[in-house]
Structures are given as structure tokens and as C-alpha cells.
Coordinates of C-alpha atoms in Angstrom, one line a residue:
Chain A
M1 CA 101.0 110.4 72.9
T2 CA 104.5 109.8 74.2
Y3 CA 106.2 108.0 77.1
C4 CA 109.2 109.5 78.8
C5 CA 110.7 108.5 82.2
G6 CA 113.5 109.8 84.3
L7 CA 115.0 107.8 87.2
M8 CA 117.1 109.4 89.9
L9 CA 119.6 106.9 91.3
E10 CA 122.3 107.2 93.9
K11 CA 124.9 107.2 91.1
G12 CA 123.1 109.5 88.7
L13 CA 120.2 109.9 86.3
V14 CA 118.8 107.5 83.8
L15 CA 116.4 108.7 81.1
M16 CA 114.4 107.0 78.4
S17 CA 111.9 108.4 75.9
D18 CA 110.1 106.9 72.9
T19 CA 110.0 108.6 69.5
R20 CA 106.5 108.2 68.2
T21 CA 104.4 111.2 67.5
N22 CA 100.9 111.0 66.0
S23 CA 98.3 113.3 64.8
G24 CA 95.6 110.7 64.5
V25 CA 96.5 107.1 64.1
D26 CA 96.9 107.7 60.4
N27 CA 99.7 110.2 60.8
I28 CA 102.6 108.7 62.7
S29 CA 106.1 110.0 62.7
V30 CA 109.4 109.5 64.5
F31 CA 110.8 112.5 66.4
R32 CA 113.5 112.7 69.0
K33 CA 112.1 113.8 72.4
M34 CA 115.3 113.7 74.3
F35 CA 117.8 116.6 74.2
H36 CA 121.2 117.1 75.9
F37 CA 123.1 120.3 76.4
R38 CA 126.4 120.7 78.2
V39 CA 129.2 123.1 79.0
P40 CA 132.3 120.9 79.4
G41 CA 133.4 120.7 83.0
E42 CA 130.6 123.0 84.1
R43 CA 127.1 121.7 83.4
S44 CA 125.2 118.8 81.8
I45 CA 121.5 119.2 81.3
A46 CA 118.9 117.0 79.6
L47 CA 115.3 117.5 78.7
M48 CA 112.5 115.1 77.6
T49 CA 109.3 116.4 76.2
A50 CA 105.7 115.2 75.9
G51 CA 102.7 116.8 74.4
N52 CA 102.1 119.0 71.4
L53 CA 105.1 118.6 69.1
A54 CA 105.1 122.1 67.7
T55 CA 105.0 123.4 71.3
T56 CA 107.9 121.3 72.5
Q57 CA 110.0 121.9 69.4
A58 CA 109.4 125.7 69.8
V59 CA 110.6 125.5 73.4
I60 CA 113.8 123.7 72.5
S61 CA 114.4 126.1 69.6
Q62 CA 113.9 129.1 71.8
L63 CA 116.2 127.6 74.5
E64 CA 118.9 127.4 71.7
E65 CA 118.0 130.9 70.5
R66 CA 117.6 129.6 66.9
T67 CA 116.0 132.9 65.9
K68 CA 119.5 134.4 66.0
A69 CA 122.5 133.9 63.8
P70 CA 124.5 130.9 64.9
D71 CA 127.4 132.9 66.4
E72 CA 125.1 135.2 68.4
R73 CA 123.2 132.3 70.0
E74 CA 123.6 131.7 73.7
N75 CA 121.6 128.7 75.1
A76 CA 119.3 130.0 77.8
L77 CA 120.2 126.9 79.9
F78 CA 123.8 128.1 80.1
G79 CA 123.1 131.4 81.7
A80 CA 121.1 130.1 84.7
E81 CA 123.2 129.8 87.9
T82 CA 121.3 126.9 89.4
M83 CA 119.2 124.0 88.2
F84 CA 116.3 125.7 90.0
Q85 CA 116.8 128.7 87.8
V86 CA 117.1 126.4 84.7
A87 CA 113.7 124.9 85.7
T88 CA 112.2 128.3 86.1
E89 CA 113.4 129.4 82.7
V90 CA 112.2 126.2 81.0
G91 CA 108.8 126.6 82.7
K92 CA 108.5 130.3 81.7
L93 CA 109.2 129.4 78.0
L94 CA 106.9 126.5 78.1
R95 CA 104.0 128.4 79.6
K96 CA 104.5 131.3 77.2
T97 CA 104.6 129.1 74.1
V98 CA 101.4 127.2 75.1
A99 CA 99.6 130.4 76.0
E100 CA 100.5 132.3 72.8
R101 CA 99.3 129.4 70.6
Q102 CA 96.1 129.1 72.7
K103 CA 95.5 132.9 72.4
A104 CA 96.1 132.9 68.7
N105 CA 93.4 130.2 68.3
D106 CA 90.9 131.4 70.9
R107 CA 91.4 128.4 73.1
E108 CA 92.5 130.0 76.4
G109 CA 91.6 127.9 79.4
T110 CA 91.7 124.6 77.4
R111 CA 94.4 121.9 77.2
S112 CA 95.1 122.7 73.6
F113 CA 98.8 122.9 72.6
S114 CA 99.8 121.7 76.0
A115 CA 103.1 120.0 76.8
S116 CA 105.2 118.9 79.8
I117 CA 108.9 118.4 80.2
I118 CA 111.2 116.3 82.4
L119 CA 114.3 118.3 83.1
A120 CA 117.4 116.5 84.5
G121 CA 120.9 117.7 85.1
Q122 CA 123.7 119.2 87.3
I123 CA 125.8 122.3 87.5
A124 CA 129.3 121.9 88.9
G125 CA 129.5 122.3 92.7
M126 CA 125.8 121.6 93.2
E127 CA 123.6 118.5 93.4
Q128 CA 122.2 116.6 90.4
R129 CA 118.5 117.4 90.1
L130 CA 115.4 116.0 88.4
F131 CA 112.3 118.2 87.7
L132 CA 108.9 117.8 86.1
V133 CA 107.8 121.0 84.4
Y134 CA 104.1 121.6 83.9
P135 CA 102.5 123.5 81.0
E136 CA 101.5 126.1 83.5
G137 CA 105.2 126.9 84.0
N138 CA 105.5 125.6 87.5
F139 CA 107.4 122.5 88.4
I140 CA 108.1 119.8 91.0
E141 CA 111.4 118.2 92.0
A142 CA 112.1 114.5 92.6
S143 CA 113.0 113.4 96.1
R144 CA 113.9 110.2 97.9
E145 CA 110.2 109.5 98.4
T146 CA 109.3 110.2 94.7
P147 CA 112.6 109.4 92.9
F148 CA 111.2 109.2 89.3
F149 CA 109.0 111.1 87.0
Q150 CA 107.0 109.9 84.0
I151 CA 105.2 112.1 81.4
G152 CA 102.9 111.1 78.5
E153 CA 101.4 107.7 78.5
T154 CA 102.5 106.8 82.1
K155 CA 100.1 104.3 83.4
Y156 CA 100.9 101.0 81.7
G157 CA 104.5 101.1 82.6
R158 CA 104.1 102.3 86.2
P159 CA 103.4 99.1 88.1
I160 CA 106.8 97.6 87.2
L161 CA 108.6 100.8 88.1
L162 CA 106.9 100.9 91.5
R163 CA 108.1 97.4 92.1
G164 CA 111.5 97.3 90.4
Y165 CA 113.0 100.7 91.3
D166 CA 115.7 100.8 93.8
R167 CA 117.8 103.9 94.4
D168 CA 121.0 101.9 94.7
M169 CA 120.5 99.9 91.5
S170 CA 123.2 99.9 88.8
F171 CA 122.8 102.1 85.7
E172 CA 122.6 98.9 83.7
D173 CA 119.7 97.6 85.8
A174 CA 118.0 100.9 85.6
V175 CA 118.1 100.8 81.7
K176 CA 116.8 97.2 81.9
L177 CA 113.9 98.3 84.2
L178 CA 113.0 101.2 81.9
L179 CA 113.1 98.9 78.9
V180 CA 110.6 96.6 80.6
S181 CA 108.4 99.5 81.5
F182 CA 108.5 100.8 77.9
D183 CA 107.9 97.3 76.6
S184 CA 104.7 97.0 78.7
T185 CA 103.5 100.3 77.4
I186 CA 104.3 99.6 73.8
A187 CA 102.5 96.3 74.0
A188 CA 99.3 98.0 75.2
N189 CA 99.2 101.3 73.4
L190 CA 99.8 102.2 69.8
S191 CA 100.7 105.9 70.6
V192 CA 104.0 104.9 72.1
G193 CA 106.5 103.3 69.8
M194 CA 110.1 102.3 69.0
P195 CA 112.8 103.4 68.6
L196 CA 113.6 104.4 72.2
D197 CA 116.3 106.8 73.2
C198 CA 118.3 106.2 76.4
M199 CA 120.8 108.4 78.3
V200 CA 122.8 108.0 81.5
L201 CA 124.1 111.0 83.3
E202 CA 126.6 110.1 85.9
K203 CA 126.7 112.3 89.0
D204 CA 129.5 114.9 89.0
S205 CA 130.4 114.3 85.3
F206 CA 130.2 117.2 82.9
D207 CA 131.5 115.4 79.8
E208 CA 129.4 113.6 77.3
P209 CA 126.7 111.4 78.9
L210 CA 128.2 108.2 80.3
H211 CA 126.0 106.2 78.0
Q212 CA 123.7 107.1 75.1
R213 CA 121.9 104.7 72.9
R214 CA 119.0 104.4 70.5
F215 CA 117.2 101.1 70.6
D216 CA 115.3 100.3 67.4
G217 CA 112.6 97.7 66.9
N218 CA 115.1 95.1 65.7
D219 CA 117.5 95.4 68.7
T220 CA 118.4 91.9 69.7
Y221 CA 118.6 92.8 73.4
V222 CA 115.2 94.5 73.5
R223 CA 113.6 91.6 71.6
S224 CA 115.0 89.0 73.9
L225 CA 114.0 91.1 77.0
S226 CA 110.5 91.4 75.7
G227 CA 110.1 87.7 74.9
Q228 CA 111.7 86.6 78.2
W229 CA 109.6 89.1 80.2
S230 CA 106.4 87.7 78.7
E231 CA 107.5 84.2 79.5
S232 CA 108.6 85.2 83.1
L233 CA 105.3 86.9 83.8
R234 CA 103.4 83.8 82.7
Q235 CA 105.6 81.6 84.8
A236 CA 105.4 84.0 87.8
F237 CA 101.6 84.0 87.4
N238 CA 101.5 80.2 87.3
N239 CA 103.7 79.9 90.4
L240 CA 101.3 82.1 92.4
P241 CA 99.2 80.2 94.9
D242 CA 96.1 78.8 93.2
Y243 CA 92.7 80.2 93.9
S244 CA 90.0 77.8 95.0
F245 CA 86.2 78.4 95.1
Y246 CA 86.2 76.3 98.3
D247 CA 88.4 76.0 101.4
M248 CA 89.0 79.7 101.6
E249 CA 88.6 81.8 104.7
D250 CA 85.7 84.3 104.3
Chain B
M1 CA 87.5 106.4 89.3
T2 CA 86.7 102.7 89.3
Y3 CA 88.1 99.6 87.7
C4 CA 85.9 96.8 86.3
C5 CA 86.9 94.0 84.1
G6 CA 85.0 91.1 82.4
L7 CA 86.7 88.1 80.8
M8 CA 85.0 85.8 78.4
L9 CA 86.4 82.3 78.7
E10 CA 85.5 79.0 76.9
K11 CA 83.7 77.9 80.1
G12 CA 81.9 81.2 80.9
L13 CA 82.3 84.7 82.1
V14 CA 84.5 86.0 85.0
L15 CA 83.8 89.5 86.3
M16 CA 85.6 91.7 88.9
S17 CA 84.9 95.2 90.1
D18 CA 86.3 97.5 92.8
T19 CA 84.0 99.4 95.2
R20 CA 85.7 102.7 95.6
T21 CA 83.9 105.9 94.6
N22 CA 85.3 109.3 95.2
S23 CA 84.2 112.9 94.8
G24 CA 87.6 114.4 95.4
V25 CA 90.2 112.5 97.4
D26 CA 88.6 113.8 100.6
N27 CA 85.3 112.1 99.9
I28 CA 85.8 108.4 99.5
S29 CA 83.0 105.8 99.9
V30 CA 82.3 102.1 99.2
F31 CA 79.6 101.3 96.7
R32 CA 78.8 98.0 94.9
K33 CA 79.3 98.3 91.2
M34 CA 78.4 94.8 90.2
F35 CA 74.8 93.7 89.8
H36 CA 73.2 90.4 88.9
F37 CA 69.7 89.6 87.8
R38 CA 68.3 86.3 86.8
V39 CA 65.2 84.4 85.9
P40 CA 65.8 80.8 87.1
G41 CA 66.3 78.4 84.3
E42 CA 65.9 81.2 81.7
R43 CA 68.4 84.1 81.9
S44 CA 71.4 85.2 84.0
I45 CA 72.6 88.8 83.4
A46 CA 75.3 90.9 85.2
L47 CA 76.2 94.5 84.9
M48 CA 79.3 96.4 86.1
T49 CA 79.3 100.2 86.1
A50 CA 81.9 102.9 86.0
G51 CA 81.5 106.7 85.9
N52 CA 79.2 109.1 87.6
L53 CA 77.6 107.2 90.6
A54 CA 74.3 109.0 90.5
T55 CA 74.0 108.1 86.8
T56 CA 74.9 104.4 87.2
Q57 CA 72.6 104.1 90.3
A58 CA 69.8 105.7 88.3
V59 CA 70.2 103.3 85.4
I60 CA 70.1 100.3 87.7
S61 CA 67.1 101.7 89.6
Q62 CA 65.3 102.3 86.3
L63 CA 66.1 98.8 85.1
E64 CA 64.5 97.5 88.2
E65 CA 61.6 99.9 87.9
R66 CA 62.0 101.2 91.4
T67 CA 59.7 104.1 90.7
K68 CA 56.8 101.6 90.8
A69 CA 55.4 99.7 93.7
P70 CA 57.3 96.5 94.4
D71 CA 54.6 94.2 93.0
E72 CA 54.2 96.2 89.8
R73 CA 57.9 96.2 88.9
E74 CA 59.1 94.2 86.0
N75 CA 62.9 94.3 85.4
A76 CA 63.5 95.7 81.9
L77 CA 66.2 93.1 81.4
F78 CA 63.7 90.4 81.7
G79 CA 61.5 91.5 78.8
A80 CA 64.2 91.6 76.1
E81 CA 64.3 88.5 73.9
T82 CA 68.0 88.5 73.2
M83 CA 71.2 89.8 74.9
F84 CA 71.5 92.2 71.9
Q85 CA 68.1 93.6 72.9
V86 CA 69.2 93.8 76.6
A87 CA 72.3 95.8 75.5
T88 CA 70.1 98.1 73.4
E89 CA 67.8 98.7 76.4
V90 CA 70.7 99.3 78.8
G91 CA 72.3 101.7 76.2
K92 CA 69.1 103.6 75.8
L93 CA 68.6 104.1 79.5
L94 CA 72.2 105.1 80.0
R95 CA 72.2 107.6 77.2
K96 CA 68.9 109.1 78.4
T97 CA 70.1 109.4 82.0
V98 CA 73.4 111.1 81.1
A99 CA 71.6 113.4 78.6
E100 CA 68.9 114.5 81.0
R101 CA 71.4 115.4 83.7
Q102 CA 73.6 117.3 81.2
K103 CA 70.6 119.2 79.9
A104 CA 69.4 120.1 83.4
N105 CA 72.8 121.6 84.1
D106 CA 73.6 123.2 80.7
R107 CA 76.4 120.8 80.0
E108 CA 75.4 119.2 76.7
G109 CA 78.3 118.1 74.6
T110 CA 80.6 117.7 77.7
R111 CA 81.6 114.5 79.5
S112 CA 79.8 115.5 82.6
F113 CA 77.6 112.8 84.3
S114 CA 79.1 110.2 82.0
A115 CA 79.3 106.5 82.7
S116 CA 79.9 103.2 81.0
I117 CA 78.7 99.7 81.6
I118 CA 80.0 96.2 81.1
L119 CA 77.1 93.9 80.4
A120 CA 77.5 90.1 80.6
G121 CA 75.1 87.2 80.4
Q122 CA 73.1 84.6 78.6
I123 CA 69.5 83.8 77.8
A124 CA 68.6 80.1 77.5
G125 CA 69.0 78.7 74.0
M126 CA 71.4 81.4 73.0
E127 CA 75.2 82.2 73.4
Q128 CA 76.7 83.8 76.4
R129 CA 77.6 87.4 75.5
L130 CA 79.8 90.2 76.8
F131 CA 79.2 93.9 75.9
L132 CA 80.7 97.2 76.6
V133 CA 78.0 99.9 76.6
Y134 CA 79.1 103.5 76.0
P135 CA 77.5 106.7 77.5
E136 CA 76.3 107.5 74.0
G137 CA 74.1 104.4 74.2
N138 CA 75.9 102.4 71.6
F139 CA 77.9 99.3 72.4
I140 CA 80.5 96.8 71.3
E141 CA 80.6 93.0 71.8
A142 CA 83.6 90.9 72.9
S143 CA 85.0 88.4 70.4
R144 CA 87.7 85.8 70.2
E145 CA 90.1 88.6 69.1
T146 CA 89.1 90.9 71.9
P147 CA 87.8 88.6 74.6
F148 CA 87.8 91.0 77.6
F149 CA 86.6 94.5 78.4
Q150 CA 87.8 96.9 81.0
I151 CA 86.1 100.2 82.1
G152 CA 87.3 102.9 84.5
E153 CA 91.0 103.0 85.4
T154 CA 92.0 100.4 82.8
K155 CA 95.7 101.1 82.0
Y156 CA 97.7 99.9 85.0
G157 CA 96.2 96.5 85.0
R158 CA 96.2 95.9 81.3
P159 CA 99.7 94.6 80.6
I160 CA 99.2 91.5 82.8
L161 CA 95.8 90.8 81.2
L162 CA 97.4 91.0 77.7
R163 CA 100.0 88.5 78.8
G164 CA 98.1 86.2 81.2
Y165 CA 94.7 85.8 79.5
D166 CA 94.0 82.5 77.8
R167 CA 90.5 81.6 76.6
D168 CA 90.9 78.0 77.9
M169 CA 92.1 79.0 81.4
S170 CA 90.1 77.7 84.4
F171 CA 87.7 79.9 86.3
E172 CA 90.1 79.8 89.3
D173 CA 93.0 81.0 87.2
A174 CA 90.9 83.8 85.7
V175 CA 90.0 85.0 89.2
K176 CA 93.7 84.9 90.1
L177 CA 94.6 86.8 86.9
L178 CA 92.0 89.5 87.7
L179 CA 93.2 89.8 91.3
V180 CA 96.8 90.4 90.0
S181 CA 95.5 93.0 87.5
F182 CA 93.5 94.7 90.3
D183 CA 96.4 94.6 92.7
S184 CA 98.7 96.4 90.1
T185 CA 96.0 99.0 89.7
I186 CA 95.4 99.6 93.4
A187 CA 99.1 99.8 94.1
A188 CA 99.4 102.7 91.5
N189 CA 96.2 104.6 91.9
L190 CA 94.2 105.8 94.9
S191 CA 90.9 106.0 93.0
V192 CA 90.6 102.2 92.8
G193 CA 90.3 100.4 96.1
M194 CA 89.3 97.3 98.1
P195 CA 87.0 95.5 98.7
L196 CA 86.7 93.8 95.3
D197 CA 83.6 91.9 94.1
C198 CA 84.0 88.8 92.0
M199 CA 81.4 86.8 90.0
V200 CA 81.7 83.7 87.8
L201 CA 78.9 82.9 85.4
E202 CA 79.1 79.4 84.0
K203 CA 78.0 78.9 80.4
D204 CA 74.4 77.5 80.1
S205 CA 73.7 77.9 83.8
F206 CA 70.8 80.0 84.9
D207 CA 71.0 79.4 88.6
E208 CA 72.8 81.6 91.1
P209 CA 76.3 82.4 89.8
L210 CA 78.7 79.5 90.1
H211 CA 80.9 81.6 92.4
Q212 CA 80.5 85.0 94.1
R213 CA 82.8 86.6 96.5
R214 CA 83.8 89.9 98.1
F215 CA 87.5 90.2 98.8
D216 CA 88.3 92.7 101.5
G217 CA 91.6 94.3 102.3
N218 CA 92.4 91.7 104.9
D219 CA 91.7 88.7 102.8
T220 CA 94.6 86.2 103.4
Y221 CA 94.6 85.0 99.8
V222 CA 94.7 88.4 98.3
R223 CA 97.5 89.5 100.6
S224 CA 99.6 86.5 99.9
L225 CA 99.0 87.0 96.2
S226 CA 100.1 90.6 96.3
G227 CA 103.2 89.9 98.3
Q228 CA 104.3 87.0 96.2
W229 CA 103.6 88.8 93.0
S230 CA 105.8 91.7 94.0
E231 CA 108.5 89.2 94.9
S232 CA 108.1 87.2 91.7
L233 CA 108.3 90.4 89.6
R234 CA 111.5 91.4 91.2
Q235 CA 112.9 87.9 90.7
A236 CA 111.7 87.7 87.1
F237 CA 113.3 91.1 86.5
N238 CA 116.6 90.0 88.1
N239 CA 116.6 86.9 85.9
L240 CA 116.3 88.8 82.7
P241 CA 119.5 89.1 80.7
D242 CA 121.6 91.9 82.0
Y243 CA 122.2 95.0 80.0
S244 CA 125.7 96.1 79.3
F245 CA 127.0 99.5 78.1
Y246 CA 129.5 97.6 76.0
D247 CA 129.5 94.4 73.9
M248 CA 126.1 95.1 72.5
E249 CA 125.2 95.1 68.8
D250 CA 124.3 98.5 67.6

């Protein structure tokens, strides 16, 4: 599995992805699932991928036109005029890649070779946008009512996001929130693992991302967060009103 | 979906199940998924069911021999000499029920009509036991290392169980822990819903369960727990060490 999450804040976008891929529990590797492309001063676009690794790597390679000689390549993300067009292009490539592999293996109509993508970014003069692109090639866009997307192993880390997310939170608090959400997921599920990649895309900035960081398993901050969160949860639980078998309304 | 959870404590067993069943989001009903059978002074056995409702109801009905006239019925759970035999019997019935329905509909080898069961209880003179019975008819037993089982929509509520469970906790604290786990699940997933059924089976007691209760959506205790838990999580999150883009070790 995989866990990726993208939060849309008032100030910009905050993304986090794990790096574990597995083909059975006896075949675990580390692969980057977060990618960033930019045209300085003009566009800044990030993708996070979940699902079949060969599929998602093929999609990224095709976006970069790696079949061509380096000087003939033109990233498909750079030609689209709007983020909506970028999402359409990513969806088209994703659907085609999944469908070709299914066809070659007589698995049409199954979920084999499937993948999904969180797409985040901005083109100058337009709004910053956040999309979730499905293996079928269609996509949905984040809104004020649904301001974050998760893909992969989404459930363990969702309760804290639902409770902790605030559109006006700082970038730093958003990174902290994502780290807690990932920590809960990693504690419960072997298929999501460290290191974690993090990226902050400030609104109306088309330079390098405001912040980029890889958190490895020995990171002091992550370890203290994890320990203190465990302790805080236990304390919060103890401080909740006690249940009694008696003296309760029925 | 469904969410059921059974905790094995030093003092006994604590069970909780939701009551929502759905066939599509436009067809939601309330059904009890927790059942208790006992022979006074001799055995006390509880089941919680998840999966296809027709399957699980058929299993319960067959255990109770409802095809026979009331005075000819003998609950299959009452004949087995050990909890291991009870689990074997439940597994056999479950596998048979699922397989028959699949066969009648040409769906062998699929997951159609599938269900799983948490089985908990004790027969006098032997240990209290907790089992998870699979649709294939086999089963696993809880141990000190894995002292609780969840079935149905298990992921949202798992992180708090992993952190809050303690074998030596009181029954009351275990009910509180389960309510928090269910609250997190209900907040994130429409397919799990109130009311919740709760049962406490004290070790070496073969009377009525020590405690039984149905919590409905208006229950004052559950509502205060839910509100305070949200608030505590937010506070716990705020109290975690702040993240900074700078001044961090790399």
C-alpha cells in the first residue's frame, strides 16, 4: 500500500507521502511517490501517487517524455493552459497506462495495475488547485467543504485529520498534523512506512517549494512527536468522564 | 459495513457492536449484531457478526435450530464440550451458509455473501476464550500478544485501541475505550452507526452478563464523550512540540 495526503490551506498546499512499496510482505522497497515540476515564475505542480508502482512510474515517465532524447522532451504538464487541463492530461495518461497493462494481461474490468494520483499546483494568474485523479481518468477537485484528499491506506489517519484540520492553520501546524496522521497509520499498518516526504507549496509562488523535507525513521522531531502523541492520547483518554455501570440515564 | 470489537481483559471480556446495516446508502436499517446464549451456571457465550446480513442471520438461526418446533430445539452451542468445539461448530455453519448461497448464485470463489464472526465466552471449569471466525470456517484465537479482535470497518478505530488498551484496565475503562474507538469510526464512515450494543462478560460468571447496554444517538454520556474527545485531541495536538521549517536537524 501507500499513504499520501494533500491539504489545501488558506496560505497554500501541504503534501505528505510515505515511501514504502511492497509486493508481498517479503518484498519491501523504498520509492519516492512525490514529484514536483515547475516553470520558474509561471507554474508549480506536484503529484503524489498510490497504487501499482509500474503504473505510476510509467505515468510520471510519460509526463516527462522520457522516451525522447533529453533535449527533445517537453513535460506534458507544461503545455496545459489551466490546472483543469493538467488534471485532464494526467487522467488520460493514467487511464491509458492502466488499461494497456490490463489488456496485455487479459484483466480488463478488474482492479489490476490500478493507481490513483493527487495533483496539486498553480499556474500564474489562476487559483491554486488540488485534485484527486482516479484510475478511470476522471477526477474530483478539493473545495472548502472537502479541503483535503487522501489516497492509499487512508482510514487509520483520517479521524485526526477530520478533527485537527483548519483551513487557516499555519504551514508548520499542517506538517505537524500530517505527521500525526501518518504516525497513526504507520503504527497500525505495515504497508505504510518511513521515510516520509513533505512539501509545502505557497500560494502564488512559482519558485522552488517553500519547504521540502524527507523525514527518516530516526528523525528526532518525528520520534518525539510520536512518543508525546501516544502519551497525550492516553492522558486525554484518562481525562474523559468515567463510565459507570450504574447511575447512568437510560 | 459494520464495526464490532471484542477486548479480552484480565477480568473478562468486553464486547461492542454497531447496528447499522446497509444495502447501498439509500437502504439503511438497524439490526442487532450481538447475541448471547447461556446455560445458567455452566456456559456463557456471545457472538458478534459482520458481513452479509442474510448469512449472519441464517447462522444464528441455525445455531438456535429455528427450523424445528420450539420445544425440540437444542442450541448447537450448548452441545459442544469446549469453546474450541464451539468455534469449530460456528465456523462449519458459517462456511456452509456462505458456500450454499454462492453456489446457488454461481459465485463460487468470490467474496459474495461473506461474513465473519467474533465468538467470546466460557464453559465452566475452562478458560474464557475469544475467537475470530472467518468465512472459510477456520478461526484464530486471541492471546496476550493480540488481545482484541475487530471485524467490519476496523481501521478508523484501531489507532486508539492500540494506544489505549491495557489488559489490566477496568471494565468501565474498556467500555469508554470502545466508545471512543466507535466514535472515531462513526465520525469518518457512514456505514457504521448508532445505536451501539455493549456487553461485559465477567470471568467465571455464568449468569446474565455483568453489564449490557444499548447506547443510542442521544445518550448523554456518549455525546459528552464525543465532544470532549474532539476537544482533547485538538488540545493534545496543540500541545505537541511545534514544527519549524528551520532549526531542525536534518
